mmCIF file of C-alpha atoms in Angstrom:
data_model
loop_
_atom_site.group_PDB
_atom_site.id
_atom_site.type_symbol
_atom_site.label_atom_id
_atom_site.label_comp_id
_atom_site.label_asym_id
_atom_site.label_seq_id
_atom_site.Cartn_x
_atom_site.Cartn_y
_atom_site.Cartn_z
ATOM 1 C CA MET A 274 -6.912 12.070 72.114
ATOM 2 C CA ASP A 275 -5.935 9.493 70.607
ATOM 3 C CA ASP A 276 -2.639 8.280 72.327
ATOM 4 C CA ALA A 277 -2.174 5.241 69.931
ATOM 5 C CA LEU A 278 0.875 4.695 67.814
ATOM 6 C CA TYR A 279 0.698 2.653 64.552
ATOM 7 C CA VAL A 280 3.547 1.373 62.330
ATOM 8 C CA ASP A 281 1.548 -1.293 60.828
ATOM 9 C CA ILE A 282 -0.296 -0.812 57.424
ATOM 10 C CA ASN A 283 -4.274 -0.485 57.997
ATOM 11 C CA PRO A 284 -5.783 -3.669 56.160
ATOM 12 C CA GLU A 285 -9.331 -2.269 56.031
ATOM 13 C CA ALA A 286 -8.126 0.877 54.659
ATOM 14 C CA LEU A 287 -5.567 -0.918 51.756
ATOM 15 C CA LYS A 288 -8.695 -2.610 50.806
ATOM 16 C CA GLU A 289 -10.314 0.962 50.088
ATOM 17 C CA LEU A 290 -7.515 2.027 48.310
ATOM 18 C CA ALA A 291 -7.408 -0.914 46.548
ATOM 19 C CA THR A 292 -10.488 1.062 45.074
ATOM 20 C CA PHE A 293 -8.901 4.291 43.966
ATOM 21 C CA PRO A 294 -9.205 4.583 40.539
ATOM 22 C CA ALA A 295 -5.293 3.081 38.769
ATOM 23 C CA ASP A 296 -4.384 5.781 36.201
ATOM 24 C CA ARG A 297 -2.730 8.522 37.968
ATOM 25 C CA PRO A 298 -0.007 9.093 40.404
ATOM 26 C CA LEU A 299 -0.227 7.994 43.443
ATOM 27 C CA TYR A 300 1.143 10.088 46.986
ATOM 28 C CA MET A 301 2.128 9.212 50.113
ATOM 29 C CA VAL A 302 2.235 11.897 53.519
ATOM 30 C CA ASN A 303 4.897 9.903 55.565
ATOM 31 C CA LEU A 304 5.133 10.738 59.460
ATOM 32 C CA LEU A 305 7.288 9.691 60.938
ATOM 33 C CA LYS A 306 8.649 10.194 64.830
ATOM 34 C CA TYR A 307 11.401 7.588 65.291
ATOM 35 C CA LYS A 308 12.681 5.781 68.455
ATOM 36 C CA GLU A 309 15.266 7.124 70.503
ATOM 37 C CA CYS A 310 17.367 3.893 70.661
ATOM 38 C CA ASP A 311 16.313 0.628 68.872
ATOM 39 C CA GLU A 312 17.036 -2.318 71.874
ATOM 40 C CA ALA A 313 18.227 -4.842 69.542
ATOM 41 C CA SER A 314 20.942 -2.556 67.604
ATOM 42 C CA GLY A 315 21.220 -0.381 70.057
ATOM 43 C CA LYS A 316 21.413 2.701 67.065
ATOM 44 C CA SER A 317 19.200 5.692 67.210
ATOM 45 C CA GLY A 318 15.358 5.086 65.556
ATOM 46 C CA LYS A 319 17.058 8.467 63.315
ATOM 47 C CA GLU A 320 19.704 5.655 62.346
ATOM 48 C CA MET A 321 17.476 2.281 61.116
ATOM 49 C CA TYR A 322 15.251 5.049 59.073
ATOM 50 C CA ARG A 323 17.960 6.133 57.175
ATOM 51 C CA GLU A 324 19.292 2.160 56.757
ATOM 52 C CA TYR A 325 15.529 0.756 56.059
ATOM 53 C CA ILE A 326 16.102 3.640 53.190
ATOM 54 C CA GLU A 327 18.953 2.395 52.099
ATOM 55 C CA LYS A 328 17.462 -1.278 51.364
ATOM 56 C CA ALA A 329 14.895 -0.105 50.089
ATOM 57 C CA THR A 330 15.861 2.166 47.514
ATOM 58 C CA PRO A 331 16.250 -0.752 45.124
ATOM 59 C CA PHE A 332 12.928 -1.324 45.677
ATOM 60 C CA PHE A 333 11.605 1.956 44.982
ATOM 61 C CA GLU A 334 13.186 1.676 41.970
ATOM 62 C CA HIS A 335 12.114 -1.468 40.998
ATOM 63 C CA ILE A 336 8.051 0.391 40.039
ATOM 64 C CA ASN A 337 10.147 3.921 39.856
ATOM 65 C CA ALA A 338 8.807 4.832 43.153
ATOM 66 C CA ARG A 339 10.646 8.090 44.479
ATOM 67 C CA ILE A 340 10.548 10.660 47.581
ATOM 68 C CA SER A 341 9.552 13.937 45.957
ATOM 69 C CA PHE A 342 10.153 15.692 49.609
ATOM 70 C CA LYS A 343 11.863 14.949 52.698
ATOM 71 C CA ALA A 344 11.457 17.673 55.451
ATOM 72 C CA THR A 345 11.950 18.600 59.096
ATOM 73 C CA PRO A 346 8.925 19.827 60.376
ATOM 74 C CA GLU A 347 10.612 23.170 62.515
ATOM 75 C CA LEU A 348 7.344 24.979 63.772
ATOM 76 C CA MET A 349 3.520 24.749 63.848
ATOM 77 C CA VAL A 350 2.238 27.706 62.540
ATOM 78 C CA ILE A 351 -1.571 27.029 62.473
ATOM 79 C CA GLY A 352 -2.567 24.811 65.448
ATOM 80 C CA PRO A 353 -1.387 24.445 69.004
ATOM 81 C CA SER A 354 1.976 25.554 69.978
ATOM 82 C CA GLU A 355 2.419 22.644 72.752
ATOM 83 C CA GLU A 356 1.970 19.799 70.247
ATOM 84 C CA GLN A 357 5.256 17.778 69.465
ATOM 85 C CA LEU A 358 6.084 18.169 66.070
ATOM 86 C CA TRP A 359 6.825 14.754 63.990
ATOM 87 C CA ASP A 360 10.362 14.185 63.361
ATOM 88 C CA GLU A 361 10.532 13.927 59.395
ATOM 89 C CA LEU A 362 8.803 14.329 56.276
ATOM 90 C CA LEU A 363 7.812 12.156 53.575
ATOM 91 C CA ILE A 364 6.156 12.698 50.533
ATOM 92 C CA VAL A 365 6.890 8.889 48.403
ATOM 93 C CA THR A 366 5.281 9.274 44.384
ATOM 94 C CA TYR A 367 4.341 6.069 43.403
ATOM 95 C CA ASP A 368 3.175 6.363 39.262
ATOM 96 C CA THR A 369 -0.136 4.103 40.170
ATOM 97 C CA LYS A 370 -1.455 2.198 43.047
ATOM 98 C CA ASP A 371 -1.153 -1.138 41.851
ATOM 99 C CA ASP A 372 2.986 0.476 42.006
ATOM 100 C CA PHE A 373 1.973 1.108 45.533
ATOM 101 C CA PHE A 374 0.393 -2.628 45.683
ATOM 102 C CA LYS A 375 3.446 -4.059 44.105
ATOM 103 C CA LEU A 376 6.128 -2.970 46.797
ATOM 104 C CA ILE A 377 3.974 -4.101 50.120
ATOM 105 C CA GLN A 378 4.566 -7.357 48.659
ATOM 106 C CA MET A 379 7.737 -7.479 47.377
ATOM 107 C CA GLU A 380 9.541 -9.681 48.660
ATOM 108 C CA GLY A 381 12.906 -9.090 50.605
ATOM 109 C CA TYR A 382 11.404 -5.172 50.945
ATOM 110 C CA PRO A 383 12.865 -4.529 54.042
ATOM 111 C CA ARG A 384 8.995 -3.604 56.175
ATOM 112 C CA HIS A 385 10.632 -4.499 59.699
ATOM 113 C CA ILE A 386 13.407 -2.321 59.649
ATOM 114 C CA ARG A 387 10.987 0.898 58.940
ATOM 115 C CA LYS A 388 8.517 -0.703 61.960
ATOM 116 C CA GLN A 389 12.380 -1.441 64.276
ATOM 117 C CA ALA A 390 13.045 2.350 63.459
ATOM 118 C CA LEU A 391 9.669 4.253 64.024
ATOM 119 C CA LYS A 392 8.077 5.008 67.590
ATOM 120 C CA ASP A 393 5.064 6.206 65.619
ATOM 121 C CA SER A 394 3.749 7.442 62.001
ATOM 122 C CA ARG A 395 0.878 7.949 59.696
ATOM 123 C CA ILE A 396 0.805 7.372 55.805
ATOM 124 C CA ILE A 397 -1.438 9.457 54.113
ATOM 125 C CA PHE A 398 -2.622 8.774 50.911
ATOM 126 C CA CYS A 399 -3.582 11.928 48.917
ATOM 127 C CA LYS A 400 -4.637 12.683 44.800
#
């Protein structure tokens, strides 16, 4: 089992994503595990993530990206019952992959707040 934690984009995955067709919507599943407390701000990771969403929303709106689904996992129905569930799950919809690339390159985009909020995360591209 891999005990590594992930909060940064994998550059190799971005290169691969760039080769995907550009003429269809892009769905990104976000699995989030919040920090208990962000030492710099004294806020919980969940509070920091809420701040990130508030500050990121104008950037999402600019490219017409939207959170299509948001939920808190509650029960492992299939899988190891002792495995710790993620704190939150989001599905973000982008009209095209180019919109996703625009977002992550926008000046002022609050990626640092997202990083401060999270202990671990996964972002998974889905067709």
